[in-house]
Structure formats: structure tokens, C-alpha cells
Coordinates of C-alpha atoms and ligand atoms in Angstrom, one line a residue:
M1 CA 65.2 32.6 -32.5
K2 CA 66.7 35.5 -33.0
K3 CA 64.2 36.2 -35.9
L4 CA 61.4 35.3 -34.4
L5 CA 62.5 38.1 -31.5
Y6 CA 62.7 41.1 -33.8
T7 CA 59.5 40.4 -34.7
F8 CA 58.3 40.3 -32.3
L9 CA 60.3 43.2 -30.6
L10 CA 59.0 44.9 -33.8
S11 CA 55.4 44.1 -33.7
L12 CA 55.5 45.6 -30.5
M13 CA 56.8 48.7 -31.8
I14 CA 53.7 49.1 -34.4
I15 CA 50.8 48.3 -31.9
V16 CA 48.2 50.9 -31.2
L17 CA 46.2 50.9 -28.5
F18 CA 42.4 50.7 -30.0
S19 CA 39.8 51.8 -26.8
N20 CA 36.4 51.9 -27.0
C21 CA 33.8 51.5 -24.3
K22 CA 33.0 48.6 -25.0
S23 CA 35.5 46.7 -25.2
K24 CA 39.9 46.8 -25.7
S25 CA 41.9 45.5 -28.3
E26 CA 44.9 46.4 -30.3
I27 CA 45.8 46.5 -34.3
I28 CA 48.6 45.8 -35.4
R29 CA 48.9 48.3 -38.5
L30 CA 51.2 46.4 -41.8
S31 CA 51.1 49.8 -44.6
S32 CA 54.9 48.8 -45.4
I33 CA 56.4 46.1 -47.9
D34 CA 58.9 45.9 -45.1
Q35 CA 56.5 44.6 -42.7
L36 CA 55.1 42.4 -44.2
D37 CA 58.8 41.0 -45.4
I38 CA 58.1 40.1 -41.5
Y39 CA 55.4 38.3 -41.9
R40 CA 56.6 36.2 -45.3
Q41 CA 57.4 31.6 -44.8
N42 CA 58.5 30.3 -47.3
V43 CA 55.6 27.7 -47.7
V44 CA 53.3 27.1 -50.8
F45 CA 50.0 26.3 -50.6
D46 CA 47.8 23.6 -52.1
Q47 CA 46.1 25.4 -55.4
E48 CA 43.2 22.4 -56.4
L49 CA 42.6 24.9 -59.7
S50 CA 44.5 26.9 -61.9
C51 CA 44.4 31.2 -62.5
S52 CA 42.7 30.3 -65.3
D53 CA 41.0 27.8 -65.3
V54 CA 36.7 28.9 -66.3
L55 CA 36.2 26.5 -62.4
S56 CA 37.9 28.8 -60.9
Y57 CA 36.0 32.2 -61.6
I58 CA 32.5 30.6 -60.9
P59 CA 31.0 33.5 -58.7
D60 CA 30.4 32.8 -55.5
D61 CA 28.8 35.7 -52.6
N62 CA 31.5 37.6 -52.2
L63 CA 31.8 38.1 -55.7
F64 CA 30.3 41.9 -56.6
Q65 CA 27.9 42.4 -59.8
K66 CA 29.8 43.2 -62.4
Q67 CA 28.0 46.4 -64.7
V68 CA 28.9 45.4 -68.4
R69 CA 29.0 48.7 -71.0
I70 CA 26.5 48.5 -74.1
N71 CA 25.9 50.8 -76.5
V72 CA 22.5 51.3 -79.3
Q73 CA 23.4 51.3 -83.4
F74 CA 19.9 51.6 -84.7
M75 CA 20.3 50.9 -88.7
N76 CA 17.4 52.1 -91.3
S77 CA 16.8 53.0 -94.7
E78 CA 17.9 57.0 -96.3
D79 CA 14.7 57.2 -96.6
S80 CA 14.0 55.8 -92.9
L81 CA 11.4 52.8 -93.6
H82 CA 13.0 49.9 -92.8
G83 CA 13.6 50.9 -89.3
F84 CA 12.4 51.8 -85.7
N85 CA 11.8 55.3 -85.3
E86 CA 13.7 57.3 -81.8
E87 CA 11.5 57.3 -79.5
K88 CA 9.8 53.8 -80.4
G89 CA 13.2 52.5 -81.0
R90 CA 14.6 53.6 -77.7
W91 CA 11.7 52.3 -75.7
Y92 CA 12.2 49.0 -77.6
M93 CA 15.6 48.5 -76.5
K94 CA 15.4 50.5 -73.1
F95 CA 12.8 47.7 -72.1
L96 CA 14.7 45.2 -74.0
I97 CA 18.3 45.5 -71.6
H98 CA 16.0 45.8 -68.5
N99 CA 13.8 42.7 -69.5
A100 CA 17.5 41.1 -70.1
N101 CA 19.5 41.9 -67.4
K102 CA 16.2 40.6 -64.7
R103 CA 15.7 37.2 -66.8
L104 CA 19.8 37.4 -65.9
R105 CA 19.5 37.7 -62.8
G106 CA 16.9 34.7 -62.6
N107 CA 18.4 32.2 -63.9
Q108 CA 17.2 28.9 -63.9
K109 CA 17.6 25.7 -62.5
M110 CA 19.0 23.5 -65.8
N111 CA 16.3 20.5 -66.9
L112 CA 19.4 19.0 -68.1
P113 CA 20.5 15.7 -67.7
E114 CA 17.7 14.8 -66.0
G115 CA 17.7 14.3 -62.1
N116 CA 21.1 16.6 -61.6
D117 CA 21.6 19.1 -58.6
T118 CA 23.5 21.8 -60.4
P119 CA 23.7 24.6 -58.4
V120 CA 21.7 27.7 -59.3
L121 CA 24.3 30.8 -59.5
A122 CA 23.2 34.5 -60.0
P123 CA 25.2 35.5 -63.0
K124 CA 26.3 38.9 -61.4
Y125 CA 26.9 40.1 -64.0
Q126 CA 24.7 43.3 -65.7
Y127 CA 24.6 45.9 -69.0
V128 CA 24.2 49.6 -68.2
I129 CA 23.9 51.3 -71.5
T130 CA 26.9 53.6 -71.7
S131 CA 27.3 57.1 -73.2
I132 CA 31.3 58.2 -74.4
D133 CA 30.1 62.6 -74.3
D134 CA 26.5 63.4 -74.9
D135 CA 24.9 61.9 -76.2
D136 CA 22.8 58.3 -73.8
G137 CA 24.6 55.2 -76.1
Y138 CA 21.9 55.4 -78.6
F139 CA 22.9 56.1 -81.6
W140 CA 20.4 56.1 -85.9
N141 CA 22.3 55.5 -88.8
Y142 CA 20.8 55.7 -92.4
D143 CA 22.5 54.0 -95.2
D144 CA 20.8 51.8 -97.8
E145 CA 23.8 50.2 -98.3
L146 CA 24.6 48.5 -94.9
C147 CA 21.4 48.7 -92.7
Y148 CA 20.6 45.3 -93.6
F149 CA 21.0 41.2 -92.4
V150 CA 20.5 39.1 -94.8
N151 CA 21.5 35.5 -93.2
K152 CA 20.0 33.3 -96.5
G153 CA 20.3 33.4 -100.3
R154 CA 23.3 35.5 -102.4
H155 CA 23.2 38.4 -100.0
R156 CA 24.2 36.9 -97.6
N157 CA 26.5 39.7 -94.9
N158 CA 25.2 38.6 -91.7
Y159 CA 29.1 37.8 -91.1
D160 CA 29.9 40.0 -92.2
K161 CA 31.7 43.4 -90.5
E162 CA 31.8 46.5 -92.7
V163 CA 28.8 47.9 -90.5
I164 CA 30.6 47.7 -87.0
E165 CA 33.5 48.8 -88.5
K166 CA 31.4 52.6 -90.4
Y167 CA 29.7 52.2 -87.3
E168 CA 30.9 51.3 -84.6
I169 CA 31.9 53.7 -81.0
G170 CA 33.4 53.8 -78.5
G171 CA 34.2 49.1 -79.6
D172 CA 37.2 48.4 -77.3
S173 CA 35.4 49.0 -74.8
I174 CA 30.9 49.4 -75.3
I175 CA 29.5 46.5 -76.5
N176 CA 27.5 47.4 -79.9
I177 CA 24.7 46.5 -80.6
F178 CA 23.7 46.4 -84.3
V179 CA 19.6 46.2 -84.5
M180 CA 19.1 45.6 -88.5
P181 CA 15.9 45.8 -90.4
H182 CA 16.0 41.9 -92.6
H183 CA 16.3 43.5 -95.7
K184 CA 13.5 44.7 -97.8
D185 CA 13.2 41.6 -100.9
S186 CA 13.7 39.3 -98.4
L187 CA 10.5 40.2 -96.4
N188 CA 8.8 39.5 -100.1
S189 CA 10.5 36.4 -100.2
K190 CA 7.8 33.6 -99.0
S191 CA 10.5 31.2 -97.6
Y192 CA 13.1 34.0 -96.2
K193 CA 11.3 34.4 -92.2
T194 CA 12.0 37.2 -90.4
H195 CA 11.9 35.5 -86.8
G196 CA 14.6 36.3 -84.1
T197 CA 18.1 36.4 -84.8
G198 CA 21.6 38.0 -84.3
I199 CA 24.9 37.3 -84.7
A200 CA 28.2 38.1 -81.5
L201 CA 31.4 39.5 -84.4
G202 CA 34.0 40.3 -82.5
N203 CA 33.3 43.0 -79.3
S204 CA 30.2 43.7 -81.3
L205 CA 26.8 41.7 -82.0
K206 CA 23.8 42.1 -84.4
I207 CA 20.6 41.8 -84.2
A208 CA 17.8 41.1 -86.5
G209 CA 13.2 40.5 -86.1
L210 CA 13.0 42.6 -84.0
V211 CA 12.2 46.1 -86.4
E212 CA 9.1 43.1 -87.5
D213 CA 7.5 42.8 -84.8
K214 CA 8.4 46.2 -82.6
E215 CA 5.4 45.3 -80.1
K216 CA 7.9 42.0 -77.9
P217 CA 10.3 43.6 -77.2
W218 CA 10.4 41.0 -73.8
A219 CA 11.1 38.2 -77.1
Y220 CA 13.6 39.8 -77.9
A221 CA 15.8 39.0 -74.3
T222 CA 17.2 36.3 -74.3
L223 CA 18.9 36.4 -77.9
L224 CA 21.1 39.3 -76.8
N225 CA 21.7 37.0 -73.7
H226 CA 22.7 34.1 -75.8
E227 CA 24.8 36.6 -78.2
I228 CA 26.6 38.3 -76.1
G229 CA 27.5 34.4 -74.1
H230 CA 29.4 34.1 -77.5
I231 CA 30.9 37.4 -77.2
F232 CA 32.1 36.7 -73.2
G233 CA 33.3 32.6 -74.5
L234 CA 30.6 30.6 -74.5
R235 CA 29.5 27.8 -76.9
H236 CA 27.1 26.1 -78.2
T237 CA 26.2 23.4 -76.1
W238 CA 23.9 20.8 -78.9
A239 CA 27.0 19.4 -80.6
Y240 CA 29.7 20.1 -79.3
N241 CA 32.4 20.4 -76.4
D242 CA 31.9 24.1 -74.7
G243 CA 34.3 23.3 -72.8
C244 CA 31.7 22.8 -69.7
D245 CA 30.9 18.9 -68.4
D246 CA 27.5 20.3 -66.5
T247 CA 25.9 21.9 -70.2
P248 CA 25.5 17.8 -71.7
K249 CA 24.8 17.7 -75.3
N250 CA 21.6 17.2 -76.3
P251 CA 19.5 17.2 -78.9
N252 CA 18.3 20.9 -79.6
C253 CA 14.7 21.1 -78.7
W254 CA 12.9 24.0 -79.5
Q255 CA 10.0 22.8 -77.0
E256 CA 8.7 19.5 -75.4
T257 CA 7.7 17.8 -79.1
K258 CA 5.8 14.1 -78.3
N259 CA 6.3 12.7 -81.6
R260 CA 10.3 13.6 -82.3
K261 CA 12.5 11.7 -80.9
G262 CA 14.8 13.3 -78.1
C263 CA 12.5 16.4 -78.4
E264 CA 9.5 14.2 -76.2
G265 CA 11.4 16.2 -72.7
P266 CA 12.4 17.0 -70.1
I267 CA 14.6 19.7 -72.6
S268 CA 17.1 21.6 -72.7
N269 CA 16.6 25.6 -71.0
N270 CA 19.8 26.7 -71.2
L271 CA 20.6 30.4 -72.3
M272 CA 23.1 28.5 -74.6
D273 CA 21.2 26.8 -77.1
Y274 CA 18.2 26.8 -78.8
N275 CA 14.5 27.1 -77.5
N276 CA 11.7 28.7 -75.9
S277 CA 13.3 29.4 -72.1
Q278 CA 17.0 30.3 -72.8
M279 CA 16.7 30.7 -69.5
A280 CA 19.7 29.2 -67.5
I281 CA 23.5 29.0 -67.6
S282 CA 25.9 26.8 -65.8
P283 CA 28.3 27.4 -63.0
C284 CA 31.0 26.9 -65.2
Q285 CA 29.3 28.2 -68.7
L286 CA 29.3 32.1 -65.4
G287 CA 33.1 30.7 -64.6
T288 CA 33.4 31.4 -68.5
V289 CA 32.0 34.3 -69.3
H290 CA 33.8 36.0 -65.5
K291 CA 37.4 34.9 -66.2
R292 CA 36.9 36.5 -69.9
L293 CA 35.5 39.7 -67.8
T294 CA 38.7 39.1 -64.1
M295 CA 41.8 38.5 -66.6
K296 CA 44.0 41.0 -66.5
N297 CA 46.2 40.3 -69.8
S298 CA 41.5 40.1 -71.5
K299 CA 40.7 42.3 -73.3
Y300 CA 37.3 41.7 -72.6
R301 CA 38.2 43.1 -69.6
K302 CA 37.6 46.7 -70.6
F303 CA 33.8 46.5 -71.0
V304 CA 34.2 46.4 -67.3
K305 CA 32.6 49.6 -65.4
E306 CA 35.9 49.5 -63.2
D307 CA 34.0 49.5 -60.4
W308 CA 36.9 48.7 -58.1
C309 CA 37.8 51.9 -58.1
H310 CA 36.3 53.4 -56.2
L311 CA 35.8 51.5 -52.3
D312 CA 32.3 51.3 -52.0
T313 CA 31.9 51.9 -47.9
S314 CA 28.7 50.7 -47.8
R315 CA 30.0 46.5 -47.0
Q316 CA 32.5 44.5 -46.5
I317 CA 33.0 41.5 -47.1
N318 CA 33.9 39.0 -45.1
I319 CA 34.3 35.3 -45.2
I320 CA 34.0 33.5 -42.5
E321 CA 34.7 29.8 -43.0
S322 CA 37.7 28.4 -45.1
V323 CA 37.7 30.4 -48.5
N324 CA 40.9 29.8 -51.5
W325 CA 39.9 32.8 -54.2
F326 CA 41.5 30.1 -57.1
G327 CA 41.3 33.0 -59.7
E328 CA 42.1 36.4 -59.5
R329 CA 39.8 39.3 -58.4
D330 CA 38.9 42.3 -57.7
A331 CA 37.2 44.1 -54.6
T332 CA 35.2 46.7 -54.3
S333 CA 35.7 46.7 -50.8
D334 CA 37.1 46.5 -47.4
I335 CA 37.5 42.3 -47.1
H336 CA 37.2 41.1 -43.8
I337 CA 39.0 37.4 -42.9
M338 CA 36.6 36.3 -39.0
D339 CA 37.4 34.4 -36.5
G340 CA 37.8 30.5 -37.3
A341 CA 38.3 31.6 -40.8
T342 CA 40.9 31.3 -43.3
L343 CA 41.1 33.2 -46.5
T344 CA 43.8 31.9 -49.4
V345 CA 44.7 34.3 -52.4
H346 CA 46.6 32.0 -54.7
C347 CA 46.4 34.5 -57.9
R348 CA 46.6 38.8 -58.7
L349 CA 43.6 40.1 -56.7
S350 CA 42.8 43.3 -56.5
I351 CA 42.2 46.1 -53.0
P352 CA 40.1 49.1 -53.7
P353 CA 41.6 52.5 -53.6
N354 CA 42.1 52.7 -49.7
G355 CA 40.9 49.7 -49.0
E356 CA 42.3 46.9 -46.4
I357 CA 42.0 43.4 -45.0
V358 CA 41.6 43.5 -42.2
I359 CA 42.0 39.7 -39.9
H360 CA 40.5 39.1 -37.0
P361 CA 41.5 37.4 -34.2
G362 CA 41.6 33.4 -34.9
G363 CA 41.3 34.4 -39.1
K364 CA 43.4 33.5 -41.3
L365 CA 45.1 34.7 -44.1
Q366 CA 47.5 33.3 -46.4
I367 CA 49.2 34.4 -49.6
N368 CA 50.1 32.1 -51.7
E369 CA 53.8 32.5 -54.4
A370 CA 51.6 33.2 -57.5
A371 CA 49.6 35.9 -56.2
T372 CA 49.9 39.4 -56.0
I373 CA 48.2 41.5 -54.2
H374 CA 47.8 45.0 -55.8
N375 CA 45.9 48.2 -56.8
D376 CA 44.5 47.6 -60.2
C377 CA 43.8 51.6 -60.6
D378 CA 47.5 53.1 -60.1
L379 CA 46.2 54.1 -56.5
T380 CA 47.2 53.3 -52.9
W381 CA 45.9 50.4 -50.5
K382 CA 45.6 51.1 -46.7
G383 CA 47.4 47.0 -46.1
I384 CA 47.1 44.7 -43.8
R385 CA 45.5 45.8 -40.6
L386 CA 46.2 42.5 -37.7
L387 CA 43.3 42.6 -34.4
K388 CA 44.7 40.8 -31.3
K389 CA 41.4 40.4 -28.8
G390 CA 42.8 38.5 -25.8
G391 CA 46.0 36.9 -26.2
Q392 CA 43.8 35.8 -29.7
Q393 CA 44.9 37.6 -33.4
G394 CA 44.6 37.2 -36.7
E395 CA 47.2 35.4 -38.3
L396 CA 49.0 36.3 -41.0
I397 CA 51.3 33.5 -44.2
I398 CA 53.1 35.6 -46.9
S399 CA 54.7 32.8 -49.6
Q400 CA 58.2 33.8 -50.1
S401 CA 57.1 35.0 -53.5
A402 CA 54.6 36.8 -53.4
V403 CA 54.0 40.1 -54.7
I404 CA 52.1 43.1 -52.3
E405 CA 52.1 45.8 -54.4
D406 CA 50.5 49.9 -53.9
I407 CA 50.4 50.3 -50.4
S408 CA 50.3 53.3 -49.4
Q409 CA 52.8 54.7 -46.7
I410 CA 50.9 55.4 -43.6
Ligands
LIG12 ZN1 24.2 31.3 -80.7

């Protein structure tokens, strides 16, 4: 009872009357840890999915579009006869990357399993060419020893990382895409196919077949998406358990073929199979990617441009129903919890610098025991605002062990 009275008196002390010509409402601004501590309760909310479950990272409408840093390393022989020239190469890869981003955004419905109702979600990641100094993110390297890609025979080197180690730039935060010619000797062999092929090695990838097909950059866009999918934790779906229930095993058919068992159709159109579409990414696959791009302890988080370190005032996240954030999350704008809605935060949540959480009358914010709300950029955020109007007030419940940090004391 005493605590309640104390809460009431303190709340009264920090009430600021806010008025404009249309309506009158009250605001309680909680911008210090002491003020927030008043809302702590000995409660634990149900957490259906853990902070590390890939399903906790399936993108939703409130997730901002992540920008993944990439650059391009063109490999050529020292006489410059076996690779792209600078003008053509820049045109080709700009086209290809633009097309790859477009294909990601155009995510299609899964063909398999037949009759599925797997949702089609916006992938919420795109590639952005990134420079380090005064370069433009496109690099040309001339090296007779390391420039070629060989995936067959005695000189096979597709798994070799030497070219990456020698030429990569900003490799811990930029995905280096090595565009390599097939070996000049391989080209003379009838059994060697120069088709598009690639391999993801650590944080970089090597792709080949493009140099031999200089007019069709779009034909290799899903090859890029596939290889970057590997870097972000996606596995082939056709033969093994890839960790996702929504990507069924399949005979890995390139196209519908009448007389080939299992390929009569429908066939997989998933990005991580070898088929002539590669246009579908399932929700679980997207969760896998975003887990790597989001978790604080993931080395892949460094590949994402830190858009959460700037407050985007052109938009706000509106919570309009009951929502659980089971995974870690970085917000790029203010969060508003509207009348009748409840947001329960279970893991790490970063609020952008000078950002805030606003709980509207009738809205509710619950911060669970393992949650941390902070600013991930060593800056501060403005805290939580409770709005009150006509006897109705925003509600806040903070579990005893939840961590709230980096609030500016206004
Ligand atoms: Zn693959």
C-alpha cells in the first residue's frame, strides 16, 4: 500500500501537463532508471521462442530494411585478357547487384510442398556497394597465379582462400565478391563447362562464368543471392536437414522434366536449390539470415550498415495488436504502442539515439526478465513516455531482472 502511494505521489510529481488546441492529455516521462524502477514487478511473461531461435528472427512489417555491405574484386590475368575491363565490369556488376536486390524484394511463393500455405515475406535485406576510402567499391586485380577459378581437375582451386586473403578489402565488415575467369586451359577442354558457379568461403565469395557470358548480368543474380545465402547460414535444402521445416527435401530438379522421376512437377523454386527459378526464400530461411545479421554476438552483424545508430524521424513503429518480440531487435525509429495493443520485449532491443518508446492510453509495454533495452551505438535514448487521457493511461510492467540502460537524464 505504501509503495502504491509512493508510486502515485512520484507519478504526480513528474506529470507534465501537455496541451494543444484540440485535446488535453498528460504525459509521464520516465527518463531515469529510478523512475523506471517503480514499474518493476516480480513477474515473468511466457516466452515461446528463445532469443537464439531462428524463428524469433522471421522479419515482420516493423523490421527496417537491413543494408548488407558488399564490394567487388575483379580478377584478371596480368595481360588483362581474361577478365572484364573496367568499364564493362562496373556496368555488369552494377546491373547484376541491382537485379539481385530486385529479385530478393520479389520473393515468390514456395512451390513445395505442393498445396503449401507458407507465407511470402519481404526479405528485409539488400546489398549496398561500400567504399572504404576514396574508392567506389569496385577493384581490379591482375594476377596470373590467382586470378582463375577452377572447379574440376588437377588444378582445382575453388576451395582455395589464397586469392581472398591476398586481395580482400575490409573483409570483416564487407562481403568481398570475387569475379573470376575460368582458367584459360579449362576453356580449351570440351568436358569443362563454363556455366555460372560460385562458392562462399567464410565472409567472402568467389563466382565464375560471368566473364564468359558478358551480356547477361541478370542471369547470375540468383547465383549471388544463393552464395550470400550460404554466408548468412543457409544450406541447400534438397538433400539434408537445413534446419527449416518449411523447405522440404526434394530431387533438386533444374526444371520440370516429364521423363525424369521426381521432376515432373511441381519442382522447387527455392533460392538454395539448383533450379531455374531460385526466387523463393521461406520464412524460416529469412529467420536464419536475420538471426546472423542481428544477434549482438554474431560476427555477421558487422556486415550490416548501422542504420540503427540514427533516429529515422520520417517513420515510427506502431504496435497495434498483441506482439511478442522474441528475438533481438534494433529499432531505427520511435516505438508507439497504441490503444488496445501490447508489446512484450523478451530479448535485446536497441532504441536509436534520442529515440523513445511511447505508450498510448490503453497500450501496454511488458519487459521480460531476460530483456535488455539499450542503445547499441554508445549513445543515449530518451526513455519511455506514458500518455494519459480521460482516465486511461499507458501501462508499463518491467520484470525485476530486466536491464534498461543508456537513457539520457532529461
Ligand atoms: Zn550452394
